[in-house]
CSV table of C-alpha atoms in Angstrom, one decimal:
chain,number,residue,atom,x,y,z
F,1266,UNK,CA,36.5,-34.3,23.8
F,1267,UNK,CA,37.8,-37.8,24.9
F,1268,UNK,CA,35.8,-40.9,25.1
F,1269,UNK,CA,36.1,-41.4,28.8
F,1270,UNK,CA,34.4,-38.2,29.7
F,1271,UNK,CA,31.8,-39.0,26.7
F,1272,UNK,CA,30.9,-42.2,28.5
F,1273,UNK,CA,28.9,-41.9,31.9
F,1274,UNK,CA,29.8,-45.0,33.2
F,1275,UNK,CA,33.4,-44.9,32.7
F,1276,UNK,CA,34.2,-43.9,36.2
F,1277,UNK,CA,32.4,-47.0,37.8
F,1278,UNK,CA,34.4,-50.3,35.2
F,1279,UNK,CA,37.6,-51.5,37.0
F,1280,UNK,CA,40.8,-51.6,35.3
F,1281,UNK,CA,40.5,-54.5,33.6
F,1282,UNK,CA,37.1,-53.3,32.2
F,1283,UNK,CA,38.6,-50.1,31.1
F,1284,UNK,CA,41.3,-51.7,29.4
F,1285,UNK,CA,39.1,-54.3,27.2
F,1286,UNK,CA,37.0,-50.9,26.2
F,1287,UNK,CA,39.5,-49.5,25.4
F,1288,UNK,CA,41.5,-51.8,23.6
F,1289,UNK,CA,38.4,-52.5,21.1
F,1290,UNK,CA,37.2,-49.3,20.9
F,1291,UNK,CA,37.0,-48.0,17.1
F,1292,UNK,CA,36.6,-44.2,16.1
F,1293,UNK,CA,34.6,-43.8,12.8
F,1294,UNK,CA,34.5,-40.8,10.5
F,1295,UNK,CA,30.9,-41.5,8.8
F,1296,UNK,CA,29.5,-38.8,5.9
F,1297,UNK,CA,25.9,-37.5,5.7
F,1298,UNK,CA,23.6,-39.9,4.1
F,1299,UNK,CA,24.9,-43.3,5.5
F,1300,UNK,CA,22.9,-45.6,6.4
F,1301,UNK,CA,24.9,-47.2,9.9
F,1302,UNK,CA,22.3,-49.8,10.9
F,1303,UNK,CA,19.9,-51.9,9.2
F,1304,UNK,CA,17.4,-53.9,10.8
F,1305,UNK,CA,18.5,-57.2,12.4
F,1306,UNK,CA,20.7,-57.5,9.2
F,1307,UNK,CA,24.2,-56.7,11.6
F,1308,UNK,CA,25.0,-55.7,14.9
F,1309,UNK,CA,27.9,-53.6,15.1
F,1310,UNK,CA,27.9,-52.5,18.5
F,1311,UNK,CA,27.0,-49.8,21.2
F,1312,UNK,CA,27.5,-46.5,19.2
F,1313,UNK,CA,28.7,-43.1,20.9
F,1314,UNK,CA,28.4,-40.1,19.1
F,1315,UNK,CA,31.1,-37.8,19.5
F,1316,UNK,CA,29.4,-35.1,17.0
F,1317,UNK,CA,26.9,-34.9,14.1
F,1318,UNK,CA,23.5,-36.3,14.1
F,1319,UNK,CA,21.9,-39.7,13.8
F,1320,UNK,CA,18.2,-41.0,12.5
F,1321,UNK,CA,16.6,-44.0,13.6
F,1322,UNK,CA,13.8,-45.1,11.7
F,1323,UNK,CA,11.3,-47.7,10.6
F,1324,UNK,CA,10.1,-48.7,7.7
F,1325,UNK,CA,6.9,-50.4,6.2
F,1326,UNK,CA,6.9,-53.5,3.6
F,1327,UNK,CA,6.1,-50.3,0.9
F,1328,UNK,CA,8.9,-48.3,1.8
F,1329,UNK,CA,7.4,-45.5,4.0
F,1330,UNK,CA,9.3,-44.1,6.9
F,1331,UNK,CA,9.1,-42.9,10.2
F,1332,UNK,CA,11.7,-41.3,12.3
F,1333,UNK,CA,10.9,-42.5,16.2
F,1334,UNK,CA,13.9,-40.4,17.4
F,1335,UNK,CA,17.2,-38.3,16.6
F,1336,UNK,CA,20.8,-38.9,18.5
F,1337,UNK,CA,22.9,-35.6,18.8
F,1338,UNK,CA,26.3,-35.0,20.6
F,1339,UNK,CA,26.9,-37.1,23.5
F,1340,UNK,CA,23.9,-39.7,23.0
F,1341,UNK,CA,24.4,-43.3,23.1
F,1342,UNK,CA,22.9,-45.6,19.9
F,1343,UNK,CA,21.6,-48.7,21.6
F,1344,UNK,CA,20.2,-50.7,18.8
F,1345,UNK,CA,23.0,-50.7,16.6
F,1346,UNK,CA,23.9,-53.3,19.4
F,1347,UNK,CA,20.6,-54.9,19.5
F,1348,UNK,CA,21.6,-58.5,19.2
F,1349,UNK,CA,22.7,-57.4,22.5
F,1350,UNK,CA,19.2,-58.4,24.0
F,1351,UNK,CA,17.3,-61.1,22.5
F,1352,UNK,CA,13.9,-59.7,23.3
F,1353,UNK,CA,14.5,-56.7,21.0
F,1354,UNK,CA,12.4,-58.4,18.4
F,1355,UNK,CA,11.7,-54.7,16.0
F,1356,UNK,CA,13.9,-53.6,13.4
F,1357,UNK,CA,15.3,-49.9,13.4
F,1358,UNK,CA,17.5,-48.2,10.6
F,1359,UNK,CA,19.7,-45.6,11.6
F,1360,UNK,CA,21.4,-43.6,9.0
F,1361,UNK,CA,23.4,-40.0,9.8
F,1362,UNK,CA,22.1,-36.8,8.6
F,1363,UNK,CA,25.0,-34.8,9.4
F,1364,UNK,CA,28.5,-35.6,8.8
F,1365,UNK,CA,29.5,-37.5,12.4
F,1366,UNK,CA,32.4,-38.7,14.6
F,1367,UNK,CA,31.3,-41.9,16.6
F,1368,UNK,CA,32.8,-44.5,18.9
F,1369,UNK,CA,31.6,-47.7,18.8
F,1370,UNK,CA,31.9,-50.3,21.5
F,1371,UNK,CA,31.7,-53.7,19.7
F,1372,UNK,CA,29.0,-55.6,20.6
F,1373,UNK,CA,30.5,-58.6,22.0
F,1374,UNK,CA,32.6,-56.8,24.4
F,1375,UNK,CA,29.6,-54.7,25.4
F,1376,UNK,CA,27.7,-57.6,26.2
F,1377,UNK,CA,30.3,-59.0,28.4
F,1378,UNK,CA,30.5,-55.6,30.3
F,1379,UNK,CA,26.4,-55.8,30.7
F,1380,UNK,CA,27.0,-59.3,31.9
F,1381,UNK,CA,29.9,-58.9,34.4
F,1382,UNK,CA,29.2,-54.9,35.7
F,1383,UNK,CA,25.2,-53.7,37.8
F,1384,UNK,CA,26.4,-49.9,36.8
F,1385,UNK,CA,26.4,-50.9,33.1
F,1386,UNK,CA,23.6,-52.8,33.0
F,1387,UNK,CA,21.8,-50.3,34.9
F,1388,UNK,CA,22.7,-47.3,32.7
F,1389,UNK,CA,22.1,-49.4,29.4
F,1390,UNK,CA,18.8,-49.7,30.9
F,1391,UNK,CA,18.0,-46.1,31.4
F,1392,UNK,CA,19.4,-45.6,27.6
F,1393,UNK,CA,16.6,-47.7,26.1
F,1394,UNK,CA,13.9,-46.9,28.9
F,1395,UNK,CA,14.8,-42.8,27.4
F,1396,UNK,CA,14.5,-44.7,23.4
F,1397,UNK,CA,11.0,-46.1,25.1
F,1398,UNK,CA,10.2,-42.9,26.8
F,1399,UNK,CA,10.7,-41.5,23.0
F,1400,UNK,CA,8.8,-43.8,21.0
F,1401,UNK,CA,5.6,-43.9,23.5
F,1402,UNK,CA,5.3,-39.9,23.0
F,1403,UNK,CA,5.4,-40.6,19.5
F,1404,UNK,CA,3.2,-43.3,20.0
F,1405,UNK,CA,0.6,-40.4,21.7
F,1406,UNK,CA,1.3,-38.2,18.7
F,1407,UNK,CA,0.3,-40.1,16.0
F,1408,UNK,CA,-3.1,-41.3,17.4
F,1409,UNK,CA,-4.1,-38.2,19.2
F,1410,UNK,CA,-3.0,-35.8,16.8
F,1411,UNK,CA,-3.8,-34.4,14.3
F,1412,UNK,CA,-1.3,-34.2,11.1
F,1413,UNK,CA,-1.3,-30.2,10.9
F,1414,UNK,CA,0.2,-30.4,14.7
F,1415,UNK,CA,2.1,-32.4,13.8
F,1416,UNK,CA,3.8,-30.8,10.4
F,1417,UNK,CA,3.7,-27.8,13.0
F,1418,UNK,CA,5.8,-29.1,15.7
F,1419,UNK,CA,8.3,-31.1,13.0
F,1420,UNK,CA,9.2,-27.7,11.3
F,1421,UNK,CA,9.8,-26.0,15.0
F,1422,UNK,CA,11.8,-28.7,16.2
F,1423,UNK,CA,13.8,-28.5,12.9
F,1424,UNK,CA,14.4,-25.0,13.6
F,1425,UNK,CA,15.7,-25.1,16.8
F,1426,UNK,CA,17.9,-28.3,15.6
F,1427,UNK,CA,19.4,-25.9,12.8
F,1428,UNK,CA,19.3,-22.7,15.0
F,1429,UNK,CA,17.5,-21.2,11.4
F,1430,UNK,CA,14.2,-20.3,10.1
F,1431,UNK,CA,15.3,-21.3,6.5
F,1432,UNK,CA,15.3,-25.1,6.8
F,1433,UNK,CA,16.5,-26.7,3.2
F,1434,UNK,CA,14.3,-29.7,3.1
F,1435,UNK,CA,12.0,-31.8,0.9
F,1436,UNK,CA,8.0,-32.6,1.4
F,1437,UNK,CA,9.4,-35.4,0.6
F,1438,UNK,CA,11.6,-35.7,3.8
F,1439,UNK,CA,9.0,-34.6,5.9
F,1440,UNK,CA,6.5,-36.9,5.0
F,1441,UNK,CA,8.7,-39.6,6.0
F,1442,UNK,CA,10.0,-38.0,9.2
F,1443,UNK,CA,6.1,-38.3,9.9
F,1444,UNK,CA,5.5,-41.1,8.2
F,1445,UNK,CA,2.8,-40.2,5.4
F,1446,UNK,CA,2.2,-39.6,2.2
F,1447,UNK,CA,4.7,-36.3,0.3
F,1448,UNK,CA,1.3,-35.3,-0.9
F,1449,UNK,CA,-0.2,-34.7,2.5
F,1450,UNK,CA,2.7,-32.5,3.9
F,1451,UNK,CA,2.4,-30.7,0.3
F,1452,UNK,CA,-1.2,-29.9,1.1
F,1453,UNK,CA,-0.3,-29.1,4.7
F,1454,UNK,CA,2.2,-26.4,3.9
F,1455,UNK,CA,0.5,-24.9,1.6
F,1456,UNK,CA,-2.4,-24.4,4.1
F,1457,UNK,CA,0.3,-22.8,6.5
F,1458,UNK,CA,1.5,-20.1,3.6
F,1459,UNK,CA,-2.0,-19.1,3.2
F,1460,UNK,CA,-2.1,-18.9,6.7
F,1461,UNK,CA,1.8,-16.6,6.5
F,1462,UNK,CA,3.2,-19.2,8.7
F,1463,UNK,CA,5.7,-20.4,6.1
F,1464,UNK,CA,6.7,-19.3,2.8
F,1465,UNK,CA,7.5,-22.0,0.2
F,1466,UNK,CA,10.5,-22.0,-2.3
F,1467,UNK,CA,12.4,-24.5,-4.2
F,1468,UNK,CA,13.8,-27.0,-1.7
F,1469,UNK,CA,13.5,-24.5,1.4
F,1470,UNK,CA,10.4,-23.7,4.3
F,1471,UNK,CA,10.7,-20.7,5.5
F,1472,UNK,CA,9.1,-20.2,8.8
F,1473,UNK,CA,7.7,-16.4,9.2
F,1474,UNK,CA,5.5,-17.0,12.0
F,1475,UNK,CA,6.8,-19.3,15.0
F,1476,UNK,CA,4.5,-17.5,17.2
F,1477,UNK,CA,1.9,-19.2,15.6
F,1478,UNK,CA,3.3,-22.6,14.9
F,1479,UNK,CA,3.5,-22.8,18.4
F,1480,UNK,CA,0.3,-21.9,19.3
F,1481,UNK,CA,-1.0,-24.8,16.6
F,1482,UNK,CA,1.6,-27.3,18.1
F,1483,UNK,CA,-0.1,-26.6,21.5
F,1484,UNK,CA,-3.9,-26.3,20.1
E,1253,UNK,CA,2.7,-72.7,41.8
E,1254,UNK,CA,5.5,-70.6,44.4
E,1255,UNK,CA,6.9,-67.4,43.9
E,1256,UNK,CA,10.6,-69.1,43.6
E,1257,UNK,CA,9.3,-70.5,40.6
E,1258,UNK,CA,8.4,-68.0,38.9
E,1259,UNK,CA,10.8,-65.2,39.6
E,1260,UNK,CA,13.8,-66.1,36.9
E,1261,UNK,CA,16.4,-64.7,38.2
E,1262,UNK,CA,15.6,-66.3,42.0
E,1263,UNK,CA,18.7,-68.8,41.7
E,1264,UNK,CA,20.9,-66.0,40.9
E,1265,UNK,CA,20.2,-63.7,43.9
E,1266,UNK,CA,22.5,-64.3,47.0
E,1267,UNK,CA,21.2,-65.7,50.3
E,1268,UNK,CA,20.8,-62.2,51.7
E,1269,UNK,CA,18.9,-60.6,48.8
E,1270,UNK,CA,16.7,-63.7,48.8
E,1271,UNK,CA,15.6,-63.1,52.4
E,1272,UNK,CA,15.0,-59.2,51.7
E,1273,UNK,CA,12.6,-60.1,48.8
E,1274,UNK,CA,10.9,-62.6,50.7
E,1275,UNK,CA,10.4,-60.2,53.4
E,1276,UNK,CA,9.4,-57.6,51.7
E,1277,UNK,CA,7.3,-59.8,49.4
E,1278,UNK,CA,3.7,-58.9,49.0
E,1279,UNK,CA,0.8,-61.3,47.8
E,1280,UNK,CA,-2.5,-60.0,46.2
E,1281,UNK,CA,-6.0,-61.1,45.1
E,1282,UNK,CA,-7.3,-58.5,42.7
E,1283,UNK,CA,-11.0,-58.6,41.4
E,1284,UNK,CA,-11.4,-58.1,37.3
E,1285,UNK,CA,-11.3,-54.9,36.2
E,1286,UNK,CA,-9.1,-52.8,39.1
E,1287,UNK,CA,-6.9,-50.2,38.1
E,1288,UNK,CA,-3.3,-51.4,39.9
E,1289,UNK,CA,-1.5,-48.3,38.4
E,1290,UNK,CA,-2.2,-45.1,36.7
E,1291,UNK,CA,0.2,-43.5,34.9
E,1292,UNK,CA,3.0,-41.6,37.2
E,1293,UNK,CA,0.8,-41.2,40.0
E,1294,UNK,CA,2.0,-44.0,42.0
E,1295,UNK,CA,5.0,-46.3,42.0
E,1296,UNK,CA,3.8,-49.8,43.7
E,1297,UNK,CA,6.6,-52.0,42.7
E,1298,UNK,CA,7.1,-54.8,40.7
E,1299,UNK,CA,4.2,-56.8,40.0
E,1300,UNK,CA,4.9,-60.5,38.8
E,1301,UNK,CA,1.2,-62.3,37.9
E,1302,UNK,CA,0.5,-65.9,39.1
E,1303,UNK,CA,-2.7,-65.9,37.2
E,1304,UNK,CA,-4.8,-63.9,35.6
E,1305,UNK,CA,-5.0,-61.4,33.1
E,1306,UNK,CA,-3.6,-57.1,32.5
E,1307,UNK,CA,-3.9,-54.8,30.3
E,1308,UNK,CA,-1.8,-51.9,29.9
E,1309,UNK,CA,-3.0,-48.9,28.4
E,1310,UNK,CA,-2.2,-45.2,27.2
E,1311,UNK,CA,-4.8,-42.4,27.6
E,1312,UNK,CA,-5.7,-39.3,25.6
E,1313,UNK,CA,-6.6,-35.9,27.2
E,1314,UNK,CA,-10.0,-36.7,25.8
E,1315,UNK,CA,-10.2,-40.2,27.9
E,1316,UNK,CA,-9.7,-42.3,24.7
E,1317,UNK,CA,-7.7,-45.3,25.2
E,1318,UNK,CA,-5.4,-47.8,23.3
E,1319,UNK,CA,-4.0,-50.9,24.8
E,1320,UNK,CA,-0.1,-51.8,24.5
E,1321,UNK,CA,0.2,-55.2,25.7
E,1322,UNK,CA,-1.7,-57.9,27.9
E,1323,UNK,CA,0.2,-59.7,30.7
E,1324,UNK,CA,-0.5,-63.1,31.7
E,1325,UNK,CA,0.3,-65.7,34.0
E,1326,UNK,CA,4.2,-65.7,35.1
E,1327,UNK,CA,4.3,-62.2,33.6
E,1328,UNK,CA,6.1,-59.2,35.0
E,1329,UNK,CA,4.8,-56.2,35.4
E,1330,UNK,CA,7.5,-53.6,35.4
E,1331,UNK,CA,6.0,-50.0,34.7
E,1332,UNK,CA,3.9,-50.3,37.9
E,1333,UNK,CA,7.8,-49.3,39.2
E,1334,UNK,CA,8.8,-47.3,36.6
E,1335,UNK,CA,10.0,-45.1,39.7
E,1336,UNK,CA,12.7,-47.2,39.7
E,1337,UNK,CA,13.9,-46.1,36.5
E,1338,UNK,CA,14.0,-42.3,36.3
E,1339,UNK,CA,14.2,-42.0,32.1
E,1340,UNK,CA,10.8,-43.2,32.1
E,1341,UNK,CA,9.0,-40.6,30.9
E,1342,UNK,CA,5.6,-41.6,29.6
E,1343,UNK,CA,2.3,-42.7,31.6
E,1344,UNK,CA,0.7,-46.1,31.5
E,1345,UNK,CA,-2.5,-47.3,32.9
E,1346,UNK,CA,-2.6,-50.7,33.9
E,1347,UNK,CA,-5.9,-52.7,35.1
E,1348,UNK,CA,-7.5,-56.1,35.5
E,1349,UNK,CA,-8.6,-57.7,32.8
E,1350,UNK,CA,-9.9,-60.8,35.2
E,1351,UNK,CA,-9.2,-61.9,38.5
E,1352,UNK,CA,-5.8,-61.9,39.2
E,1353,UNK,CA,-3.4,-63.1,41.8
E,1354,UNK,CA,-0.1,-61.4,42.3
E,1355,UNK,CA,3.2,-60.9,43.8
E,1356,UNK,CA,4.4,-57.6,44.6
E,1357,UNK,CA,8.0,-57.1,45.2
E,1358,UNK,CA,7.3,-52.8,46.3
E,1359,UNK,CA,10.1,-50.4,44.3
E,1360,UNK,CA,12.5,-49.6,47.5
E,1361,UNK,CA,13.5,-53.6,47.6
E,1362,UNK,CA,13.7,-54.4,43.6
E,1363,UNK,CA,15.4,-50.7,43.0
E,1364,UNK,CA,18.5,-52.0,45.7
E,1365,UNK,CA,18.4,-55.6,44.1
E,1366,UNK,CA,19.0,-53.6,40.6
E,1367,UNK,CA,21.7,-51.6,41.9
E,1368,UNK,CA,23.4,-54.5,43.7
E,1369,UNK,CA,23.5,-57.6,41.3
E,1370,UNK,CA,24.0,-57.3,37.3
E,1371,UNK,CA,21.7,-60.3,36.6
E,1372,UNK,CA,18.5,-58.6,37.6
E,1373,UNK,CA,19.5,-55.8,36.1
E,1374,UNK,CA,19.8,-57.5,32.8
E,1375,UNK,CA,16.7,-59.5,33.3
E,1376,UNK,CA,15.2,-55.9,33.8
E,1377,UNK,CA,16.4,-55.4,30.2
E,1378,UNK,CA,14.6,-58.0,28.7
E,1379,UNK,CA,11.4,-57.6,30.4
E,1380,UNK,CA,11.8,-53.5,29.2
E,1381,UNK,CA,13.3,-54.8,25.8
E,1382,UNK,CA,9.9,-57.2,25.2
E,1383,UNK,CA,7.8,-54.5,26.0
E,1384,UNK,CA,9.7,-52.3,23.9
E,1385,UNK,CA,9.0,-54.9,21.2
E,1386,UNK,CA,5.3,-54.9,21.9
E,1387,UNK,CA,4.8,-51.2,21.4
E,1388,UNK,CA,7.1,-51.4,18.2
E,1389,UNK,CA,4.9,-54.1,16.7
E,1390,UNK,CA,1.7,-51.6,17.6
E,1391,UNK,CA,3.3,-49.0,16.3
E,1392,UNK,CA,3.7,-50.6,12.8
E,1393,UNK,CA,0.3,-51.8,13.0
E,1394,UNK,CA,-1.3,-48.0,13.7
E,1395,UNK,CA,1.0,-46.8,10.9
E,1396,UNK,CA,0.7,-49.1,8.2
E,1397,UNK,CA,-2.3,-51.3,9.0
E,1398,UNK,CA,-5.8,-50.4,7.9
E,1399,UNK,CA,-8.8,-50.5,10.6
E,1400,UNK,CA,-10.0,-53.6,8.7
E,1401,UNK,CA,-6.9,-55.5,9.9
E,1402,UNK,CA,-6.3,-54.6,13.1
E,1403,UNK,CA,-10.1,-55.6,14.1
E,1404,UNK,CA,-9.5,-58.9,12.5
E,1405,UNK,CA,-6.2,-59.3,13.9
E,1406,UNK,CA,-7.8,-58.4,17.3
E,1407,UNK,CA,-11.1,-60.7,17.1
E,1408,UNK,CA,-8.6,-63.6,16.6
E,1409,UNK,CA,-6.1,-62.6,19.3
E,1410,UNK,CA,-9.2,-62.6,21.8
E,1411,UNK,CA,-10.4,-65.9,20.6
E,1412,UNK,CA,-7.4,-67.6,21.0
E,1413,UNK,CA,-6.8,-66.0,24.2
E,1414,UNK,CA,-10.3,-67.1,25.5
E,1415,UNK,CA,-10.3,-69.9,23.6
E,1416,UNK,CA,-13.7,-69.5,22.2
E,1417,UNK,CA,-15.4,-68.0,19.1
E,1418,UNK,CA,-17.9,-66.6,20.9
E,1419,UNK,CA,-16.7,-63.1,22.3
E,1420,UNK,CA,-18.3,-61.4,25.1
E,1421,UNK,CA,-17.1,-57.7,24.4
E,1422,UNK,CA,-18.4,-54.6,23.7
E,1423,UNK,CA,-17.6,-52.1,20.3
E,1424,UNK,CA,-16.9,-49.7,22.8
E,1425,UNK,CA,-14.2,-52.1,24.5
E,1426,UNK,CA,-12.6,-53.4,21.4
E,1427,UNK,CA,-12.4,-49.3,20.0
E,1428,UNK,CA,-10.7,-48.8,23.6
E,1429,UNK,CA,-8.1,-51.6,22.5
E,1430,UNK,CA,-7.4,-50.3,19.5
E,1431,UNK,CA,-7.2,-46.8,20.4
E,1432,UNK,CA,-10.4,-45.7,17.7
E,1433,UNK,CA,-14.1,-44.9,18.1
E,1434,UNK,CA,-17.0,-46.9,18.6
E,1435,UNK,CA,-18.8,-46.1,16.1
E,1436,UNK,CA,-15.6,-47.5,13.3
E,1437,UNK,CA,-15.7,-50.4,15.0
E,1438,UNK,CA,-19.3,-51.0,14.9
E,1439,UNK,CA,-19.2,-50.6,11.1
E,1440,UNK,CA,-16.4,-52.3,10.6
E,1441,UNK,CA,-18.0,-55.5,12.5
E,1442,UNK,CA,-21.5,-54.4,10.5
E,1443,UNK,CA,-19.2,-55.2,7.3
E,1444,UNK,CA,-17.7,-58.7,8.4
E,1445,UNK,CA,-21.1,-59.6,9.2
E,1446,UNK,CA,-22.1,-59.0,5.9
E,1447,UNK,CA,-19.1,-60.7,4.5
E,1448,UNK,CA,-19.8,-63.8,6.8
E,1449,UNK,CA,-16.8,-63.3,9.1
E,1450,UNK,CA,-18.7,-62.7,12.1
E,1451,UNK,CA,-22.5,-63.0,14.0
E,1452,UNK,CA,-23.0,-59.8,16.0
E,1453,UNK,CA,-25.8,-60.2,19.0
E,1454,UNK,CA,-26.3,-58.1,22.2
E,1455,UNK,CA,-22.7,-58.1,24.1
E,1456,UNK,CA,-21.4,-60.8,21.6
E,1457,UNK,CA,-19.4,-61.6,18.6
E,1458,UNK,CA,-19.3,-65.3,17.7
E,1459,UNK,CA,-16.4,-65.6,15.0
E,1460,UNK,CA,-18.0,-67.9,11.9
E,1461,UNK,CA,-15.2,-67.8,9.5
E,1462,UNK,CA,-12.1,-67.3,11.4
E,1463,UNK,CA,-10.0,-68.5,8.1
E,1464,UNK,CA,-11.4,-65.1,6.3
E,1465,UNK,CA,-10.5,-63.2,9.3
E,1466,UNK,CA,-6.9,-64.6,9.0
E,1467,UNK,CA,-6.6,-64.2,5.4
E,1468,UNK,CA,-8.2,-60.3,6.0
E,1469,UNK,CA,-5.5,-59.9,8.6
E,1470,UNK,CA,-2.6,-61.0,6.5
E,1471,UNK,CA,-3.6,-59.7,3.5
């Protein structure tokens, strides 16, 4: 896969746009674990992932987490470029959870593409009304539902991320995926292996009945 | 107060897109408490207030409510187009809060300006980006905030945006704000009565020790 055909509005920058893009463009190799953006501490630039997976996150004054939304192949990380905008006043962390290829457009040359090109200001739009789109369902989520729904859909979309049933994962990790406490997702899951929806082990939920995750998710 | 004036990005439009706005340009007088959009049901346009007051607002299948952000005067209402942008995915209700006076620029015209000229594209940014912001800043308050807070962070937001300590509101309307029931809110406001915070009367809460309030909502 080449960056031109990973980058939508590629097609629609003249040459000379093409040519500063590609003449700062950087290709990173990042490991699982990293943490790529923090906050309004830097602002390295428009991120595109060639492969692997990305979290973005927030975090309270205590330390507790919740993930408002995953990148995958293909997606575009717009707030590692936040400085881009000044009225993106909210701090996000993004770290990788999978081993991941990015390119990343440094900020000050994205900014001058913004400023100079409609089509790229137009689909950097569309990028953070999808983030927006994202966080406003979370948004519905966490005041309308209730936490086992929510522990329900988590472990199905986790499945269907990792094509498994075994996912290898800590109450730990959940809890901050959801943003509460390790004990509550403890309690939760042990609910849903009374219930033979999931069977516990050390460091792995196993899901044994989807059929009836879903139907929870959808209660 | 003209419409020149208030639209930012006016000087940077070109003699012909200045005559299609005007021409397309729509002027309103809406009456306190009129829904101007509801969720994906209609796309009007882009609304920019002369004065007055909105309120934007999410809505759960069970007809609870929590607000996302207030416009006021020389504010611009963008997701009363979200047509415009097709990765908005999420549904906002967006009424009246008090009379109100209006522009309306409808979503065919403002759509064509986007496409044509990267300055109100960008601009478009930043009103999405601050609203972005807003629901980020909720979002940190629903997850981390206790109930306490957020009703004293509210009582003083009103007040200041009144600019009065006596508030005419309901528990019922202030639960609708913060997206809980009526009946927390009338205990918590029970329990700043008690505390001295507050006086509660029929349709009323005056605000008697707004320096508590503040030290309660930073606490």
């Amino acid at each position: 896969m080449d960056f031109q055909s990973c980058f939508p509005v590629w097609e629609q920058l003249t040459v000379a746009q093409r040519e500063r893009v590609l003449s700062g463009l950087l290709r990173r190799h990042v490991e699982k674990g990293t943490v790529l953006h923090n906050g309004s501490m830097d602002c390295t630039g428009l991120m595109l992932v060639e492969s692997g997976q990305l979290r973005a996150y927030i975090l309270s004054d205590e330390g507790r987490e919740i993930t408002i939304y995953r990148l995958f192949d293909r997606d575009i990380c717009l707030f590692s470029a936040s400085c881009i905008m000044r009225s993106i006043q909210f701090d996000v962390t993004i770290e990788t959870e999978k081993d991941t290829d990015l390119w990343l457009i440094p900020a000050e040359i994205y900014r001058q593409l913004m400023t100079e090109s409609a089509p790229v200001s137009n689909y950097t739009n569309e990028i953070m009304a999808a983030r927006f789109s994202e966080v406003m369902w979370l948004m519905e989520q966490v005041m309308w539902k209730s936490m086992d729904r929510r522990v329900a859909a988590f472990l199905l979309e986790e499945s269907a991320i990792e094509g498994t049933d075994r996912l290898r994962i800590t109450h730990e990790a959940i809890a901050n995926h959801l943003g509460t406490h390790r004990e509550v997702v403890t309690r939760m899951l042990r609910y849903f292996q009374n219930e033979g929806m999931v069977k516990l082990s050390r460091g792995a939920v196993d899901i044994t009945d989807s059929g009836r995750l879903e139907a929870l998710e959808r209660a």
